[in-house]
mmCIF file with all atom_site columns, C-alpha atoms in Angstrom:
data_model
loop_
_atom_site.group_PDB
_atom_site.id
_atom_site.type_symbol
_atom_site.label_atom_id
_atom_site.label_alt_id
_atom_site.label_comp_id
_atom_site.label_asym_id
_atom_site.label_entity_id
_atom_site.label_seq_id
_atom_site.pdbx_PDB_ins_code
_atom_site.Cartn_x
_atom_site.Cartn_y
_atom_site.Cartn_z
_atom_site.occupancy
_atom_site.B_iso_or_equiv
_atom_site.pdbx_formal_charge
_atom_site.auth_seq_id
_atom_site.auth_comp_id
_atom_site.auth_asym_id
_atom_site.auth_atom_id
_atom_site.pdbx_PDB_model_num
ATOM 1  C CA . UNK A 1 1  ? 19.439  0.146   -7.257  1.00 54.00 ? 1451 UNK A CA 1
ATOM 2  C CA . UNK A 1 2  ? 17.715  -3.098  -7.979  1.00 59.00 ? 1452 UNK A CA 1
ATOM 3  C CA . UNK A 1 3  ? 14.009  -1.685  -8.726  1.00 60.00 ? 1453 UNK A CA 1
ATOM 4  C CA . UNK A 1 4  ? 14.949  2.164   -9.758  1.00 79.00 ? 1454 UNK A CA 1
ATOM 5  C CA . UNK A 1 5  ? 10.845  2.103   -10.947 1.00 86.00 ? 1455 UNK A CA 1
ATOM 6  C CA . UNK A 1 6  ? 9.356   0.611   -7.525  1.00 87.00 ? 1456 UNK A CA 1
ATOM 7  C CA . UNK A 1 7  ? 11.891  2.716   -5.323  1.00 90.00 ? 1457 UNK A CA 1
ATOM 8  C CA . UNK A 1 8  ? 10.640  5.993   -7.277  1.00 91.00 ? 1458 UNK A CA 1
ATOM 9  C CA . UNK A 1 9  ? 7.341   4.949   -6.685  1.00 89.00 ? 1459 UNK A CA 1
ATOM 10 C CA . UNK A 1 10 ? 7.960   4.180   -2.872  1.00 90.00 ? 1460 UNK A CA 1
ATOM 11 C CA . UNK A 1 11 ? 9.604   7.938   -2.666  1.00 93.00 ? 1461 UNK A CA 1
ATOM 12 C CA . UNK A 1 12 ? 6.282   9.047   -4.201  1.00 91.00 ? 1462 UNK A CA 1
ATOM 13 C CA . UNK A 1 13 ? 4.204   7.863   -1.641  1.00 89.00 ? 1463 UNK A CA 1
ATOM 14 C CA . UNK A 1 14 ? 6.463   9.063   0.787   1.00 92.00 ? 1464 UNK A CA 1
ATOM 15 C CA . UNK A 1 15 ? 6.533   12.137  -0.481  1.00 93.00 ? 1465 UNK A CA 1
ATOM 16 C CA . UNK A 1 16 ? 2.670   12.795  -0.373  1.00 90.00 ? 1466 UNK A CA 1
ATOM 17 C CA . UNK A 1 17 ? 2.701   12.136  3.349   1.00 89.00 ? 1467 UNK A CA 1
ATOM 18 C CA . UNK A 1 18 ? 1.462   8.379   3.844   1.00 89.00 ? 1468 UNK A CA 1
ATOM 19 C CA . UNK A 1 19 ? 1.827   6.764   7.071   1.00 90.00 ? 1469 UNK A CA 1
ATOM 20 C CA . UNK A 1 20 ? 0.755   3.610   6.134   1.00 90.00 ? 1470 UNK A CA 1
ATOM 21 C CA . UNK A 1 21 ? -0.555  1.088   3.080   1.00 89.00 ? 1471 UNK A CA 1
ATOM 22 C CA . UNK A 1 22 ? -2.643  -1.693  3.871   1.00 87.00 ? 1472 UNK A CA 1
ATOM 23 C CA . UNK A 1 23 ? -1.379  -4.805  1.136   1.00 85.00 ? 1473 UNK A CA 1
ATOM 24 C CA . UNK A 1 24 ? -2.578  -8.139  0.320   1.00 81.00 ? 1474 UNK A CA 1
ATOM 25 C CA . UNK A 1 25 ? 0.622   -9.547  -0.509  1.00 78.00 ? 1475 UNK A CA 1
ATOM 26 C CA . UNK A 1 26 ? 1.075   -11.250 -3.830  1.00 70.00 ? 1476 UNK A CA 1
ATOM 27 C CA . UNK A 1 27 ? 4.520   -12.204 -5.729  1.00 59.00 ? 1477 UNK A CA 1
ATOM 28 C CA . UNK A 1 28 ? 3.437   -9.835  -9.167  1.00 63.00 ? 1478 UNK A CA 1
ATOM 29 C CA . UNK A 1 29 ? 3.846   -7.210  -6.052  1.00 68.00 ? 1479 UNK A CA 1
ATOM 30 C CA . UNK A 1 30 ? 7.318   -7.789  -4.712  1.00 74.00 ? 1480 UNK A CA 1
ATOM 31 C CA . UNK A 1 31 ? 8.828   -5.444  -5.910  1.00 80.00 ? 1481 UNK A CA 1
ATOM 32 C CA . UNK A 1 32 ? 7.077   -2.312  -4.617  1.00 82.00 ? 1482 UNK A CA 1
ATOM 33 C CA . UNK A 1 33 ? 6.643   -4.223  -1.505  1.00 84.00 ? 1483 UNK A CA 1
ATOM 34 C CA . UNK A 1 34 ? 10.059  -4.524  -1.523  1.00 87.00 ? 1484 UNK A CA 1
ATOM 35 C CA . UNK A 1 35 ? 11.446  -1.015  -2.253  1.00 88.00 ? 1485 UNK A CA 1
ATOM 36 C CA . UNK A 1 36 ? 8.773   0.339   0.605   1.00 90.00 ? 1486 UNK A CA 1
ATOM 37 C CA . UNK A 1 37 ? 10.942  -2.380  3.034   1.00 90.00 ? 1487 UNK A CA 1
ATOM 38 C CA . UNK A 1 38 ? 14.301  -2.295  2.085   1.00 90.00 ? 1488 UNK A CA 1
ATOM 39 C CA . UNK A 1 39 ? 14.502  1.193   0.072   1.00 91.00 ? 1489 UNK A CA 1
ATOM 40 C CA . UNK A 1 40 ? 12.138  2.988   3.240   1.00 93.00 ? 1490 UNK A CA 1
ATOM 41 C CA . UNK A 1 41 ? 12.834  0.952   5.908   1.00 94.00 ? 1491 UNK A CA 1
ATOM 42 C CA . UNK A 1 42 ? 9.514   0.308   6.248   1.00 93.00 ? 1492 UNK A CA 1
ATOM 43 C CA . UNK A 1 43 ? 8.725   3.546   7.172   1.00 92.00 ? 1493 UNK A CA 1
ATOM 44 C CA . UNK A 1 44 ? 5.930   6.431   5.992   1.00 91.00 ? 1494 UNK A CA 1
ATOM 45 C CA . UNK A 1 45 ? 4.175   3.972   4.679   1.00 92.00 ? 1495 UNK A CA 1
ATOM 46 C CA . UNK A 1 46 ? 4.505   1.556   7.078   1.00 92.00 ? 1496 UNK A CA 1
ATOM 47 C CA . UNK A 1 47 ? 3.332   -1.683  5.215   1.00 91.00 ? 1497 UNK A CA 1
ATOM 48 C CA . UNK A 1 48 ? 0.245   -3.249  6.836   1.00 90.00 ? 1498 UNK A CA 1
ATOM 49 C CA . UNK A 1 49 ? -0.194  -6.909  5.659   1.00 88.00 ? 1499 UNK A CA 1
ATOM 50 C CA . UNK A 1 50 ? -3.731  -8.420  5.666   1.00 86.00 ? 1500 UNK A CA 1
ATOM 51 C CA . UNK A 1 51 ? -4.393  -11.942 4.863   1.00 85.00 ? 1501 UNK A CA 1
ATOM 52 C CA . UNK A 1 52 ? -8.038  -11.139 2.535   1.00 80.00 ? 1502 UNK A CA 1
ATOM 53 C CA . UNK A 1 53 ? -9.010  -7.593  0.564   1.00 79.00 ? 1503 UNK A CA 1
ATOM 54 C CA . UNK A 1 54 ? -11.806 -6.637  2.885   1.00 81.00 ? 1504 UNK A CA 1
ATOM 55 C CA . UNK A 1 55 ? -10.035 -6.388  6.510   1.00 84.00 ? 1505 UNK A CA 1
ATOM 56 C CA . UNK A 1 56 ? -7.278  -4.581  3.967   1.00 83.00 ? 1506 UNK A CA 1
ATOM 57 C CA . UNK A 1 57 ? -10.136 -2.414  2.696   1.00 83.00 ? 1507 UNK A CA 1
ATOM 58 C CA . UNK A 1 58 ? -11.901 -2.032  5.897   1.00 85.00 ? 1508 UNK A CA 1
ATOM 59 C CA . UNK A 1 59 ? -8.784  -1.113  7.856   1.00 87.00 ? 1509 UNK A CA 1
ATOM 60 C CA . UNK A 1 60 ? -7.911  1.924   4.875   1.00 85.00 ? 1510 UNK A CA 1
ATOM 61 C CA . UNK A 1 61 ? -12.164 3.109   5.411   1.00 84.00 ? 1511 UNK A CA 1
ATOM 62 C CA . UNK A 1 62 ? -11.468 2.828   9.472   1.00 86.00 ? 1512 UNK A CA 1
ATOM 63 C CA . UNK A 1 63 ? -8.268  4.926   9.209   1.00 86.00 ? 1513 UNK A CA 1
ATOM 64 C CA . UNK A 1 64 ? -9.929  7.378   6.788   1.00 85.00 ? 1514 UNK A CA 1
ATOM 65 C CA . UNK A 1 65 ? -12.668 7.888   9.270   1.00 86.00 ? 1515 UNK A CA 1
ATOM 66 C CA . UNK A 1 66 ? -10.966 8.246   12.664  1.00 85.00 ? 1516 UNK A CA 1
ATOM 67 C CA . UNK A 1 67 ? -7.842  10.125  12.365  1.00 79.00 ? 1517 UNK A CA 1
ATOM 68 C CA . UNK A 1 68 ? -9.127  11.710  8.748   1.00 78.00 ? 1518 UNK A CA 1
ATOM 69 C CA . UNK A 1 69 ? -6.295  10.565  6.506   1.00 82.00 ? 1519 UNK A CA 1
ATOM 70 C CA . UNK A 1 70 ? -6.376  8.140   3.592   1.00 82.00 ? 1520 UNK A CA 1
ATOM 71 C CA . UNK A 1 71 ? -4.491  5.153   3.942   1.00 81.00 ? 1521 UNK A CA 1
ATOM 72 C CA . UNK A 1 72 ? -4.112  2.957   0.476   1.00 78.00 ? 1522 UNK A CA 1
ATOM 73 C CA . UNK A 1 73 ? -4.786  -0.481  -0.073  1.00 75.00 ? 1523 UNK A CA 1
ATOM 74 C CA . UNK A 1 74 ? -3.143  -2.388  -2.792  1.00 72.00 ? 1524 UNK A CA 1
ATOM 75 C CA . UNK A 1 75 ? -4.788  -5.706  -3.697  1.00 65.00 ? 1525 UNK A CA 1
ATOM 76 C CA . UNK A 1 76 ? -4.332  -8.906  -6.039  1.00 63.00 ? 1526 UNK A CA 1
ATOM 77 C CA . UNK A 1 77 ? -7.173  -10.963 -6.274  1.00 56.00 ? 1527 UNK A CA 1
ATOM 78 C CA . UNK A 1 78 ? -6.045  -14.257 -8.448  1.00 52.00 ? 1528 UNK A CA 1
ATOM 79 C CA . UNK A 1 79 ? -3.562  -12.959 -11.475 1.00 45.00 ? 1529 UNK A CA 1
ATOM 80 C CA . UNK A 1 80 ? -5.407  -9.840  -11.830 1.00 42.00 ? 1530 UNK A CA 1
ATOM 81 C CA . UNK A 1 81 ? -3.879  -7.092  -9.706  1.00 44.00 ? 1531 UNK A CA 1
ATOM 82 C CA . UNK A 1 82 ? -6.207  -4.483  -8.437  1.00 49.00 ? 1532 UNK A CA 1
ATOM 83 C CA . UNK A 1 83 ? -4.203  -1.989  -7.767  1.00 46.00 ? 1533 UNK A CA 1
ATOM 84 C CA . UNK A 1 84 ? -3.879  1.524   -5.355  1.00 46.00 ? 1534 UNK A CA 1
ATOM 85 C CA . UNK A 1 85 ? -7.673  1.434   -4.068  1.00 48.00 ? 1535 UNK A CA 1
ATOM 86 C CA . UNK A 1 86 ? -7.918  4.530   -1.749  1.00 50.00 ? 1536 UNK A CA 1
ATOM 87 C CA . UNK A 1 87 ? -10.227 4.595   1.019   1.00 48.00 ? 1537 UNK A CA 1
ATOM 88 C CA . UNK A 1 88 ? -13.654 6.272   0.331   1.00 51.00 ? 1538 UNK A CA 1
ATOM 89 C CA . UNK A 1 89 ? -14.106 9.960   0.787   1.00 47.00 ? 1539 UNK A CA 1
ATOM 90 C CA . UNK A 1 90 ? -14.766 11.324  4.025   1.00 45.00 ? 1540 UNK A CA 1
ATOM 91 C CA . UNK A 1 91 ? -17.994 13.371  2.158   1.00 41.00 ? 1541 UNK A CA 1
#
């Protein structure tokens, strides 16, 4: 196991039922990134790449509003990583 921490993690989110995570991709995130790939298959969560954090953040408020499920978004903006920003309640 190259990332035992990030493959735990990936199993985590698998775990709790996510279908996909919407990412702005960043190198301080490659190893999650790559765990959810290579340790998943790519698979519950799917990995959605966006280029930006607001078509990230607006696809994770879109999915939360049609089929009712949260989707996460994990962001970097510059060297400061933003981390797991859920989609806004549905209330």
């Amino acid at each position: 196991m190259t990332h035992p921490d990030s493959d735990f993690m990936a199993d985590v989110l698998k775990k709790i039922g996510l279908q996909y995570k919407t990412i702005n991709p960043a190198t301080g995130f490659r190893s999650p990134q790559e765990s959810i790939i290579n340790h998943l298959g790519n698979k519950n969560p799917e990995i959605l790449t966006c280029l930006h954090e607001e078509p990230a953040t607006a696809m994770a408020h879109g999915y939360a509003k049609a089929p009712g499920k949260r989707i996460p978004s994990k962001m970097n903006r510059g060297r400061t990583p933003r981390g797991l920003w859920p989609a806004p309640s549905l209330t």
